[in-house]
Amino acid sequence: MSYPVKAYAAHSPTGRLGLFNFDRRSPRADDVVIEILYCGVCHSDLHNVRNDWGNATYPMVPGHEIVGRVLAVGPEVTRFKVGDAVGVGCMVESCRHCGSCGKGWEQYCENGATYTYNHKDPIDGTPTQGGYSEKIVVADHFVLKVPETLDLAGAAPLLCAGITTFSPLRHWGVKPGSKVAIVGLGGLGHMGLKLAKAMGAEVTLFSRSPGKEADARRLGADHIVISTDPAQMAAVAGRFELIIDTVPYQHDVNPYVPTLASGGTIVMVGYLGPLETPFNTGPLVFSRKALAGSLIGGIAETQEMLDFCGQHGITSDIEVIQIQDINEAYERMLKADVKYRFVIDMASLKSEVSA
Ligand code: NAP
Ligand code: ZN
Ligand code: ZN
């Protein structure tokens, strides 16, 4: 039995998203069928829809911050039962046997992880379609348990914004007293502040936007630095062990390097691509600093992050929208006019009449 679903899809880089009907696959033995309740709206959805990365295929149903409840499970599934609160993030499959998969780094699968949308199912070759839809069918290895104590709408952004900031904080060994900075107060940035604070770090926000100070402090920042003010940048010279840069577009990374302590690392998670201003390696060499990158997180680490959020009562600050508002939400996200993540209430799809 396959599952006919209503969804919202993009059909071109410039068109508006609208109603799209398609069938989810018949569940395999290890599949979990999920009724989607909420789906976060990540800036990557916008990059994908608008073909910023040059690999878009249409129709495209975006969405990889998925939270819902289990509707059915295949006969081999033991970890989930009907009614459980579950999540799905950016990946729905990987080879499961390469070196990276063996380490629990499915996102770095040497044979290529399968993304939740804008990708191909490795078994049947059909396009993967994401969370702006009523239901999804996913292999149990890639399904996460969402703590029932968390607000489910606020938990949805943990599946991408949460893990993308949690993973570098853990990988680079943040502990109580670590001096950490986050660049950009958006969806990823606000989760970075909350998670770093909960790990006991002393947290700084770099923002190009004056006026975010009160919010940043509420979200966990101990200090705020306006990145366009050279005096404020100079005042934090040599301070940070770790900087996580969430800015989505090309920008000059050089000014952040002097703010690292010797041996510190700046991790790019936002922008993928060449830097316009040549990057000067000299300041790295002379102080053993590093420029690094990081992609979401592995499945076990994502579960660890969700459990951590359950223990610390951490969810995203969200603005709940109807699916019919998605095109306007994209325009607002481009202007950084969201505090701090849009989440689609998928019940709004029910009023749409299938063609
Ligand atoms: P977002 O909510 O739109 O936040 C981006 C923030 O960056 C803004 O709030 C703004 O903060 C700052 N910014 C600085 N210059 C900007 C500019 N020219 N345009 C827009 N914002 C600018 O985005 P997000 O959802 O957090 O995603 C951030 C980036 O991470 C995206 O490129 C996304 O594709 C990427 N991403 C990567 C991964 C990964 O695994 N590596 C996972 C998810 C998302 P201030 O106003 O405070 O400066
Ligand atoms: Zn994302
Ligand atoms: Zn692999």
mmCIF file of N, CA and C and ligand atoms in Angstrom, residues 95-96 98 101 109-110, ligand 3:
data_model
loop_
_atom_site.group_PDB
_atom_site.id
_atom_site.type_symbol
_atom_site.label_atom_id
_atom_site.label_comp_id
_atom_site.label_asym_id
_atom_site.label_seq_id
_atom_site.Cartn_x
_atom_site.Cartn_y
_atom_site.Cartn_z
ATOM 1 N N CYS A 95 25.115 4.635 3.192
ATOM 2 C CA CYS A 95 25.480 3.257 2.816
ATOM 3 C C CYS A 95 25.533 2.335 4.033
ATOM 4 N N ARG A 96 25.765 2.899 5.210
ATOM 5 C CA ARG A 96 25.772 2.199 6.507
ATOM 6 C C ARG A 96 26.981 1.295 6.719
ATOM 7 N N CYS A 98 30.507 2.217 5.224
ATOM 8 C CA CYS A 98 31.816 2.843 4.967
ATOM 9 C C CYS A 98 32.436 3.301 6.293
ATOM 10 N N CYS A 101 30.269 6.046 7.994
ATOM 11 C CA CYS A 101 29.045 5.479 8.584
ATOM 12 C C CYS A 101 29.391 4.676 9.838
ATOM 13 N N CYS A 109 28.981 10.178 4.753
ATOM 14 C CA CYS A 109 29.045 8.860 4.106
ATOM 15 C C CYS A 109 29.909 8.932 2.836
ATOM 16 N N GLU A 110 30.889 8.035 2.747
ATOM 17 C CA GLU A 110 31.826 8.073 1.618
ATOM 18 C C GLU A 110 31.149 7.670 0.312
HETATM 19 ZN ZN ZN B 3 28.551 5.307 4.276
#
